[in-house]
């Protein structure tokens, strides 16, 4: 045990760890938002609800199908991503010619429906989801105790983020995606099915939200409200990072999580608001966001 | 925003009496309403109608979607309730360490309390607006939402708001020292008067040269800039006006219900006012009023359905965006080929 600025190291690193965990969720969620925004030009307000659906999906798989965490990690994003594809085909595809704000409003309505239905069946209180057996326990690092599951969440989200970045920025498929974002008509004339690509992109973004939900299930209670307030913080993260870049979503997601954790140690009253305050300051200095291209 | 209702926006029409006639019908309905249903529900609907009209001033006439209007509505209601009940103001200031500057005020009469709430909403509107108008479209919506959520957490932690309990048992007092607001009919007339004041002010704003510039910005901001208008300044003034009028609605609600609580600052309230405006018709003068009455009636009469009300609201949201973007009043106006 030692102290840093009068704060016991245990508390400091504990909050830093919580910050990193939150940062992982911010990063994966804002990454999903960025991917969807890039292709569809829609701010996906139902992203929080879809994150919650991912957690519930893991809960269902465990309690009704007897499938463990690892199966949920694969199946939940696919299942929720598939509902995303249905949503895109049924609703979103009619909105592309309209102002972008209608996409925001429609997905907001969808979020109300999804969260309302879940609240009706599962109440407002949370349902527990146990940490998978192979990830239980922790390691004593000397200056702090590190639960293995939390280390796994941080490591795995980093891998997911970097893999997504790699696919979009460094592969041929990602090249098509970026080209279609710039000029869909031209890309289409090369024989690439752009509408299908848009549909699959939405499904992928929604799947990312669900993946974050599965990872969150053992840490937080699985509850209908888990996405509702988180999504607004993620919006602030997106504004700070700037929507233009995939890397921006990842770096600001993790960074702001850490800043939030540190605020909890040194100035706990401000921990709920620090990200919004940073957003206001960033807007004053760089309206396009830290990583955004100037509008 | 070019796609709100291009059909309604373009084309000069010969002078029509549609708006005055509709106004008289609305006034008659509002005077009859308390005899038909509970006056308190009508007053609640009137407060939300004014709130929705204030919100519509931004989305309908400037094309700015604010997703954080609960901030002005809710904080004005806190300030108004506090001024009417306690009075005394304590402001923190920095002098080496944090000190409190206490202004000992007696509990204020309702008109001054409402004015205080409105003024604070206008100040918040100035601060949030000058940050938010630096970005456009979806970003604007996200920034207003995030700032509103920040102020929600302040409201949760500030001592004077009493956290989860809210400010309860706010005295209604005597308006101008004469009219006793504890009398329900006097209160109804006062609330109707405040609503009409706000409504006519908004009507006047959008039919002034200033309002014409706002509409020009909505249709084509780049062109408005090239004509020499400092569009940011116009947008900011519109934002402050909208925030102040939302604050007027929130203050009035605090006096009517004798309560200021967290639900009015939460972002779900921002969503609700968007829903009201969307249902009634974006960019129509009477739309927000109709929308507010429909939604409040729905909430009161379907209250037995409990949580399903949220689901129904979500379905209405989706249906409005997909099927009738012009809203009730917008569709009616298109059917009758008039401007409402």
XYZ file of C-alpha atoms in Angstrom:
635
model
C 0.000 0.000 0.000
C 1.249 3.458 -0.847
C -0.380 6.797 -1.444
C -0.529 9.091 -4.499
C -1.654 12.701 -3.861
C -3.047 11.510 -0.534
C -5.204 8.866 -2.207
C -4.521 5.212 -1.339
C -3.198 3.413 -4.407
C -5.850 0.723 -4.032
C -8.643 3.292 -4.471
C -6.865 5.135 -7.257
C -6.147 2.059 -9.361
C -9.572 0.629 -8.534
C -11.275 3.694 -10.012
C -8.835 3.713 -12.901
C -9.885 0.142 -13.640
C -13.588 1.057 -13.493
C -12.779 3.969 -15.795
C -11.057 1.641 -18.244
C -14.044 -0.745 -18.156
C -16.501 2.097 -18.823
C -14.110 3.350 -21.485
C -14.236 -0.050 -23.191
C -18.016 0.187 -23.429
C -17.876 3.816 -24.609
C -15.364 2.810 -27.283
C -17.273 -0.210 -28.605
C -20.604 1.651 -28.572
C -19.318 4.840 -30.194
C -17.507 2.680 -32.739
C -20.821 1.028 -33.643
C -22.442 4.459 -33.913
C -19.599 5.693 -36.109
C -19.835 2.695 -38.458
C -23.617 3.137 -38.815
C -23.317 6.903 -39.232
C -20.653 6.477 -41.896
C -22.813 4.329 -44.162
C -26.385 5.298 -43.325
C -25.962 8.888 -42.109
C -28.263 7.987 -39.243
C -27.601 8.574 -35.569
C -28.779 5.297 -34.159
C -30.690 6.351 -31.035
C -31.752 2.746 -30.438
C -28.084 1.801 -29.931
C -28.575 1.785 -26.148
C -31.660 -0.410 -26.459
C -29.750 -2.786 -28.737
C -26.905 -2.947 -26.201
C -29.514 -3.877 -23.594
C -30.944 -6.511 -25.952
C -27.481 -8.056 -26.209
C -27.278 -8.427 -22.431
C -30.789 -9.897 -22.268
C -29.973 -12.246 -25.111
C -27.026 -13.609 -23.090
C -29.368 -13.980 -20.098
C -31.965 -15.883 -22.162
C -29.363 -18.149 -23.723
C -28.063 -19.092 -20.273
C -31.406 -19.611 -18.536
C -33.594 -21.011 -21.290
C -31.165 -22.682 -23.676
C -28.420 -23.588 -21.211
C -25.775 -21.970 -23.405
C -22.872 -20.373 -21.552
C -21.147 -16.983 -21.837
C -18.875 -18.013 -24.687
C -21.767 -19.144 -26.827
C -23.593 -15.905 -25.991
C -20.551 -13.893 -27.059
C -20.990 -15.333 -30.553
C -24.747 -15.887 -30.793
C -26.110 -12.701 -29.155
C -24.444 -10.259 -31.592
C -25.629 -12.394 -34.514
C -29.215 -12.582 -33.208
C -29.460 -8.894 -32.284
C -27.625 -7.921 -35.472
C -30.273 -9.850 -37.384
C -33.046 -7.821 -35.717
C -31.042 -4.770 -36.811
C -31.166 -5.988 -40.412
C -34.935 -6.400 -40.130
C -35.229 -2.866 -38.709
C -33.176 -1.451 -41.583
C -35.290 -3.250 -44.189
C -38.621 -2.464 -42.537
C -38.070 1.166 -41.456
C -34.759 2.883 -42.092
C -34.519 2.255 -45.829
C -37.441 4.616 -46.431
C -35.692 7.537 -44.759
C -32.436 7.956 -46.685
C -33.866 10.584 -49.022
C -35.146 12.675 -46.101
C -33.411 14.926 -43.619
C -31.080 12.972 -41.299
C -33.090 14.106 -38.310
C -35.918 11.744 -39.222
C -33.549 8.803 -38.751
C -32.750 10.064 -35.257
C -36.453 10.450 -34.450
C -37.393 7.032 -35.824
C -34.674 5.203 -33.906
C -35.686 7.166 -30.794
C -39.225 5.823 -31.219
C -37.841 2.302 -31.666
C -35.814 2.684 -28.454
C -38.992 3.683 -26.577
C -40.792 0.589 -27.899
C -37.968 -1.860 -27.141
C -37.276 -0.505 -23.642
C -40.976 -0.294 -22.824
C -41.595 -3.909 -23.817
C -38.639 -5.156 -21.775
C -39.717 -3.099 -18.753
C -43.183 -4.632 -18.951
C -41.906 -8.178 -18.879
C -38.857 -7.863 -16.642
C -39.618 -4.905 -14.373
C -37.241 -2.086 -13.590
C -34.942 -4.041 -11.297
C -32.016 -5.967 -12.715
C -31.435 -9.658 -13.275
C -28.103 -11.171 -12.213
C -25.735 -12.829 -14.677
C -22.804 -14.756 -13.225
C -19.227 -14.274 -14.342
C -18.252 -17.320 -16.481
C -16.322 -19.941 -14.486
C -13.134 -19.759 -16.485
C -12.849 -15.999 -15.845
C -13.597 -15.982 -12.122
C -11.072 -14.920 -9.521
C -8.368 -12.353 -9.837
C -4.682 -11.576 -9.772
C -2.914 -9.612 -7.067
C -0.652 -7.180 -8.878
C 0.902 -5.895 -5.668
C -0.513 -2.381 -5.953
C -4.056 -3.580 -6.672
C -6.311 -6.588 -7.086
C -7.293 -7.213 -10.716
C -10.413 -9.340 -11.313
C -9.752 -11.534 -14.348
C -13.144 -10.882 -15.929
C -12.524 -7.115 -15.992
C -9.113 -7.583 -17.525
C -10.736 -9.777 -20.161
C -13.364 -7.114 -20.975
C -10.707 -4.441 -21.471
C -8.488 -6.708 -23.564
C -11.301 -8.123 -25.668
C -12.837 -4.707 -26.439
C -9.429 -3.470 -27.531
C -9.157 -6.457 -29.887
C -12.689 -5.863 -31.232
C -12.004 -2.160 -31.775
C -8.691 -2.724 -33.535
C -10.132 -5.530 -35.679
C -12.972 -3.239 -36.778
C -10.499 -0.474 -37.512
C -8.387 -2.923 -39.533
C -11.365 -4.202 -41.562
C -12.559 -0.716 -42.443
C -9.242 1.021 -43.030
C -7.033 -1.745 -44.361
C -9.059 -4.373 -46.255
C -10.715 -4.439 -49.677
C -14.182 -4.801 -48.137
C -13.515 -1.736 -46.003
C -12.349 0.071 -49.121
C -15.706 -0.630 -50.792
C -17.448 0.626 -47.674
C -15.510 3.877 -47.575
C -15.948 4.371 -51.302
C -19.690 3.774 -51.040
C -19.854 6.373 -48.268
C -18.229 8.918 -50.559
C -20.092 8.115 -53.769
C -22.718 5.341 -53.740
C -23.730 5.802 -57.378
C -20.217 5.317 -58.686
C -19.581 2.265 -56.498
C -22.855 0.792 -57.651
C -21.841 1.151 -61.280
C -18.884 -1.145 -60.528
C -21.426 -3.887 -59.818
C -21.340 -3.700 -56.044
C -24.657 -4.126 -54.283
C -24.673 -0.942 -52.213
C -28.119 -1.319 -50.576
C -27.147 -4.769 -49.308
C -23.878 -3.350 -48.002
C -25.831 -0.651 -46.142
C -28.130 -3.270 -44.628
C -25.232 -5.443 -43.505
C -23.389 -2.421 -42.088
C -26.364 -1.576 -39.912
C -26.539 -5.213 -38.806
C -22.818 -5.122 -37.972
C -23.097 -1.883 -35.977
C -26.048 -3.253 -34.038
C -24.089 -6.465 -33.465
C -21.262 -4.415 -31.936
C -23.745 -2.847 -29.513
C -25.038 -6.307 -28.593
C -21.479 -7.564 -28.082
C -20.903 -4.738 -25.607
C -24.142 -5.780 -23.921
C -22.955 -9.380 -23.474
C -19.662 -8.138 -22.001
C -21.572 -5.825 -19.641
C -23.982 -8.510 -18.400
C -21.683 -10.022 -15.708
C -20.528 -6.565 -14.507
C -23.801 -4.667 -14.261
C -27.235 -6.133 -13.664
C -29.104 -7.046 -16.822
C -31.873 -4.442 -16.745
C -34.153 -2.706 -19.258
C -32.698 0.732 -18.403
C -29.031 -0.177 -18.762
C -28.767 1.408 -22.202
C -30.947 4.478 -21.810
C -28.639 6.748 -19.830
C -25.419 5.254 -21.184
C -26.335 6.222 -24.743
C -26.335 9.946 -23.929
C -22.834 9.750 -22.456
C -21.794 7.898 -25.621
C -23.283 10.727 -27.700
C -21.111 13.174 -25.762
C -18.098 10.915 -26.415
C -18.971 10.952 -30.116
C -19.213 14.752 -30.175
C -15.828 15.037 -28.413
C -14.135 12.521 -30.700
C -15.698 13.769 -33.908
C -17.734 11.373 -35.986
C -15.340 11.325 -38.917
C -12.810 8.807 -37.723
C -12.938 5.235 -36.452
C -9.736 5.784 -34.495
C -11.313 8.850 -32.869
C -14.142 6.732 -31.470
C -11.693 4.220 -29.984
C -9.201 6.692 -28.488
C -11.787 9.097 -27.044
C -13.879 6.198 -25.737
C -11.048 4.764 -23.650
C -9.592 8.176 -22.780
C -12.833 9.623 -21.464
C -13.513 6.476 -19.455
C -10.165 6.947 -17.708
C -10.783 10.661 -17.104
C -14.189 9.836 -15.646
C -12.613 7.250 -13.332
C -9.969 9.704 -12.112
C -12.628 12.365 -11.485
C -14.404 9.882 -9.241
C -11.249 9.734 -7.073
C -10.367 13.414 -6.851
C -13.720 15.195 -7.230
C -16.556 12.655 -6.880
C -19.395 15.211 -7.181
C -18.389 15.968 -10.752
C -17.999 12.388 -11.971
C -21.432 12.302 -13.624
C -20.879 15.557 -15.450
C -17.177 15.609 -16.311
C -17.644 14.149 -19.801
C -20.301 16.751 -20.626
C -18.064 19.543 -19.313
C -15.208 18.271 -21.477
C -17.620 18.234 -24.409
C -18.446 21.906 -23.829
C -14.744 22.842 -23.647
C -13.856 20.845 -26.765
C -16.724 22.491 -28.661
C -15.384 25.919 -27.710
C -11.919 25.118 -29.024
C -12.531 22.607 -31.802
C -16.173 22.514 -32.934
C -15.469 19.543 -35.236
C -14.261 17.374 -32.356
C -10.769 16.181 -31.523
C -10.432 13.752 -34.432
C -13.139 15.133 -36.713
C -12.540 16.671 -40.076
C -13.604 20.324 -40.144
C -17.196 20.575 -41.345
C -34.000 21.683 -43.075
C -35.487 21.282 -46.504
C -37.712 18.301 -45.925
C -39.890 19.357 -43.011
C -42.829 20.481 -45.103
C -41.760 22.017 -48.379
C -45.345 21.954 -49.628
C -46.513 24.217 -46.838
C -43.577 26.536 -46.876
C -43.547 27.587 -50.518
C -46.015 29.634 -52.472
C -47.600 32.926 -51.528
C -51.313 32.469 -51.135
C -54.030 35.086 -51.273
C -54.840 36.438 -47.837
C -56.771 33.750 -46.048
C -58.861 33.867 -42.926
C -57.952 30.295 -41.998
C -55.636 31.257 -39.133
C -57.998 33.757 -37.412
C -60.895 31.300 -37.753
C -58.786 28.440 -36.375
C -57.674 30.706 -33.514
C -61.266 31.528 -32.591
C -62.178 27.815 -32.695
C -59.200 26.992 -30.471
C -60.114 29.748 -28.010
C -63.728 28.564 -27.850
C -62.627 24.975 -27.235
C -60.226 26.088 -24.503
C -62.947 28.100 -22.760
C -65.311 25.112 -22.906
C -62.761 22.448 -21.992
C -62.786 22.851 -18.162
C -66.555 22.240 -18.149
C -66.130 18.973 -20.054
C -63.113 17.434 -18.328
C -60.910 17.996 -15.272
C -59.568 21.570 -15.356
C -56.217 20.384 -13.972
C -55.682 18.126 -17.003
C -56.532 21.021 -19.341
C -54.075 23.262 -17.486
C -51.398 20.569 -17.729
C -52.092 20.322 -21.464
C -51.899 24.132 -21.785
C -48.465 24.213 -20.123
C -47.217 21.484 -22.443
C -48.849 23.171 -25.438
C -46.848 26.330 -24.732
C -43.728 24.203 -24.235
C -44.321 22.457 -27.575
C -44.969 25.783 -29.343
C -41.668 27.116 -27.986
C -39.883 23.971 -29.160
C -41.577 24.220 -32.569
C -40.245 27.763 -32.974
C -36.812 26.143 -33.367
C -37.511 22.935 -35.280
C -40.384 24.204 -37.410
C -39.110 27.646 -38.362
C -35.311 27.451 -38.087
C -34.875 23.722 -38.729
C -32.914 23.129 -35.523
C -33.775 19.951 -33.615
C -33.049 20.603 -29.942
C -33.084 17.351 -28.006
C -32.565 19.116 -24.687
C -35.526 21.380 -24.144
C -36.334 19.676 -20.838
C -33.371 21.656 -19.474
C -35.189 25.004 -19.845
C -38.607 23.641 -18.935
C -37.377 21.753 -15.861
C -34.906 24.303 -14.513
C -37.382 27.144 -14.897
C -39.865 25.108 -12.923
C -37.260 24.538 -10.161
C -36.310 28.211 -10.015
C -39.925 29.374 -10.052
C -40.898 26.886 -7.337
C -37.917 27.890 -5.202
C -38.589 31.627 -5.557
C -42.277 31.199 -4.762
C -41.660 28.971 -1.753
C -38.325 30.018 -0.204
C -37.161 33.139 -2.000
C -33.628 33.351 -0.593
C -30.929 32.834 -3.221
C -27.442 31.501 -2.447
C -24.821 31.759 -5.171
C -21.374 30.157 -4.875
C -18.360 32.334 -5.640
C -14.604 31.862 -5.513
C -12.521 33.864 -3.031
C -9.569 31.624 -2.247
C -12.107 28.984 -1.362
C -15.755 28.529 -2.279
C -18.062 30.933 -0.430
C -21.791 31.433 -0.567
C -23.242 34.796 -1.471
C -26.666 34.829 0.137
C -29.345 37.187 -1.115
C -32.110 37.178 1.491
C -35.344 37.416 -0.474
C -38.826 36.818 0.905
C -40.959 34.246 -0.957
C -41.933 36.017 -4.178
C -45.447 36.496 -5.579
C -46.271 34.147 -8.490
C -45.727 36.670 -11.304
C -42.179 37.452 -10.146
C -41.423 33.774 -9.528
C -42.555 32.904 -13.056
C -40.517 35.781 -14.428
C -37.458 34.548 -12.499
C -37.838 31.021 -13.888
C -38.222 32.383 -17.415
C -35.134 34.586 -17.041
C -32.975 31.694 -15.825
C -34.197 29.565 -18.741
C -33.227 32.376 -21.134
C -29.735 32.586 -19.606
C -29.273 28.817 -19.876
C -30.566 29.046 -23.444
C -27.929 31.680 -24.222
C -25.108 29.524 -22.835
C -26.244 26.181 -24.305
C -27.313 27.794 -27.567
C -23.994 29.527 -28.188
C -22.243 26.157 -27.743
C -24.706 24.116 -29.790
C -25.032 26.356 -32.858
C -21.370 25.712 -33.586
C -22.473 22.385 -35.063
C -25.388 21.540 -37.311
C -28.037 18.900 -37.864
C -27.573 15.711 -35.896
C -24.620 17.098 -33.947
C -26.739 20.019 -32.802
C -29.298 17.543 -31.480
C -26.670 15.460 -29.674
C -25.000 18.507 -28.079
C -28.262 19.945 -26.771
C -29.120 16.499 -25.421
C -25.757 16.085 -23.680
C -25.874 19.577 -22.119
C -29.389 18.927 -20.876
C -28.286 15.663 -19.302
C -25.409 17.476 -17.595
C -27.867 19.920 -16.039
C -30.050 16.967 -15.043
C -27.197 15.722 -12.856
C -26.769 19.234 -11.411
C -30.462 19.263 -10.556
C -30.035 15.865 -8.924
C -27.184 17.100 -6.716
C -27.969 20.774 -6.050
C -29.251 21.267 -2.496
C -32.165 23.572 -3.343
C -33.887 21.061 -5.649
C -34.201 18.427 -2.888
C -33.017 15.636 -5.202
C -35.522 12.836 -5.677
C -38.222 14.597 -3.631
C -38.353 17.761 -5.717
C -39.753 21.042 -4.417
C -43.177 20.254 -3.005
C -46.098 22.309 -1.714
C -45.238 25.400 -3.741
C -47.647 28.192 -2.742
C -49.757 29.517 -5.614
C -50.173 32.926 -4.006
C -51.997 35.923 -5.408
C -51.283 37.068 -8.942
C -50.383 40.794 -8.911
C -51.486 40.714 -5.272
C -55.136 40.632 -6.408
C -56.165 37.366 -8.094
C -56.227 34.425 -5.694
C -54.741 31.503 -7.628
C -55.966 28.924 -5.115
C -59.378 29.450 -6.729
C -59.429 26.920 -9.629
C -61.309 29.146 -12.087
C -59.004 32.101 -11.443
C -56.036 29.781 -11.886
C -57.472 28.469 -15.155
C -57.955 31.955 -16.555
C -54.402 32.893 -15.511
C -52.899 29.802 -17.159
C -54.969 30.342 -20.302
C -53.795 33.969 -20.343
C -50.126 32.954 -20.066
C -50.584 30.361 -22.809
C -52.269 32.858 -25.151
C -49.564 35.434 -24.416
C -46.843 32.952 -25.394
C -48.799 31.639 -28.380
C -49.467 35.093 -29.830
C -45.874 36.144 -29.176
C -44.642 33.141 -31.168
C -47.139 33.943 -33.944
C -45.861 37.515 -33.992
C -42.213 36.362 -34.065
C -42.633 34.046 -37.049
C -44.570 36.656 -39.027
C -42.052 39.406 -38.405
C -39.102 40.238 -40.690
C -36.967 38.405 -38.122
C -39.146 35.312 -38.599
C -38.788 35.562 -42.366
C -34.998 35.450 -41.978
C -35.367 32.396 -39.744
C -37.388 30.637 -42.454
C -34.788 31.627 -45.032
C -32.116 29.998 -42.849
C -34.244 26.857 -42.612
C -34.679 26.664 -46.372
C -31.105 27.430 -47.377
C -28.597 28.627 -44.822
C -25.772 29.114 -47.330
C -27.960 31.454 -49.362
C -28.972 33.417 -46.272
C -25.284 33.862 -45.414
C -24.507 35.008 -48.946
C -27.300 37.575 -48.652
C -25.343 39.063 -45.781
C -27.268 37.731 -42.804
C -25.218 36.707 -39.778
C -27.156 33.455 -39.497
C -25.460 32.311 -36.284
C -26.745 35.392 -34.525
C -30.294 34.831 -35.784
C -30.181 31.187 -34.757
C -28.932 32.116 -31.299
C -31.676 34.702 -30.756
C -34.270 32.160 -31.863
C -32.743 29.617 -29.473
C -32.875 32.016 -26.531
C -36.480 32.977 -27.322
C -37.441 29.327 -27.544
C -35.670 28.490 -24.270
C -37.299 31.442 -22.496
C -40.778 30.465 -23.659
C -40.132 26.851 -22.651
C -39.112 28.293 -19.278
C -42.355 30.280 -19.090
C -44.234 27.004 -19.627
C -42.173 25.199 -16.988
C -42.608 28.003 -14.422
C -46.339 28.027 -14.974
C -46.467 24.263 -14.520
C -44.653 24.593 -11.164
C -47.305 27.044 -9.939
C -50.230 24.974 -11.274
C -49.055 21.640 -9.857
C -47.293 23.199 -6.826
C -44.403 20.878 -7.603
C -41.057 20.916 -9.407
C -39.502 17.478 -9.877
C -36.776 15.558 -11.676
C -39.096 14.178 -14.376
C -39.312 17.657 -15.911
C -35.508 17.892 -16.394
C -34.930 14.319 -17.531
C -34.218 13.785 -21.211
C -37.368 11.683 -21.567
C -39.226 15.007 -21.266
C -37.252 16.376 -24.226
C -38.412 13.335 -26.185
C -41.990 13.890 -25.119
C -42.091 17.472 -26.375
C -40.653 16.327 -29.704
C -43.394 13.697 -29.889
C -46.092 16.310 -29.189
C -44.791 18.596 -31.920
C -44.350 15.741 -34.392
C -47.867 14.385 -33.783
C -49.414 17.829 -34.184
C -47.285 18.901 -37.119
C -43.807 20.422 -37.344
C -43.798 23.980 -38.596
C -47.520 24.604 -38.147
C -48.760 27.157 -35.643
C -51.575 25.070 -34.206
C -49.838 21.699 -34.520
C -47.939 21.698 -31.214
C -51.106 22.701 -29.341
C -53.105 19.856 -30.877
C -50.216 17.435 -30.322
C -49.859 18.406 -26.649
C -53.574 17.892 -26.008
C -53.555 14.514 -27.778
C -50.520 13.214 -25.856
C -51.657 14.539 -22.459
C -55.147 13.101 -23.015
C -53.578 9.789 -23.977
C -51.373 9.723 -20.884
C -54.257 10.553 -18.571
C -56.873 8.246 -20.033
C -54.506 5.334 -20.738
C -52.803 5.599 -17.361
C -54.213 2.163 -16.428
C -51.989 0.697 -19.128
C -48.968 1.723 -17.054
C -45.710 0.972 -18.866
C -47.411 0.242 -22.170
C -47.965 3.986 -22.598
C -44.244 4.298 -23.450
C -44.584 1.558 -26.045
C -47.625 3.258 -27.561
C -45.715 6.557 -27.669
C -42.860 4.799 -29.445
C -45.265 3.319 -31.984
C -46.794 6.757 -32.598
C -43.267 8.154 -33.071
C -42.411 5.525 -35.682
C -45.769 5.897 -37.411
C -45.403 9.707 -37.560
C -41.915 9.526 -39.065
C -42.845 6.856 -41.618
C -46.433 7.628 -42.558
C -47.588 11.145 -41.716
C -44.660 13.465 -41.286
C -46.929 16.506 -41.556
C -48.713 15.604 -38.332
C -52.420 15.996 -37.541
C -52.692 19.708 -38.227
C -50.307 19.551 -41.179
C -52.368 16.806 -42.823
C -55.589 18.703 -42.132
C -54.140 21.884 -43.618
C -52.976 19.981 -46.699
C -56.432 18.424 -47.046
C -58.178 21.798 -46.828
C -55.404 23.498 -48.835
C -54.896 26.191 -46.227
C -52.004 27.288 -44.059
C -52.429 26.634 -40.356
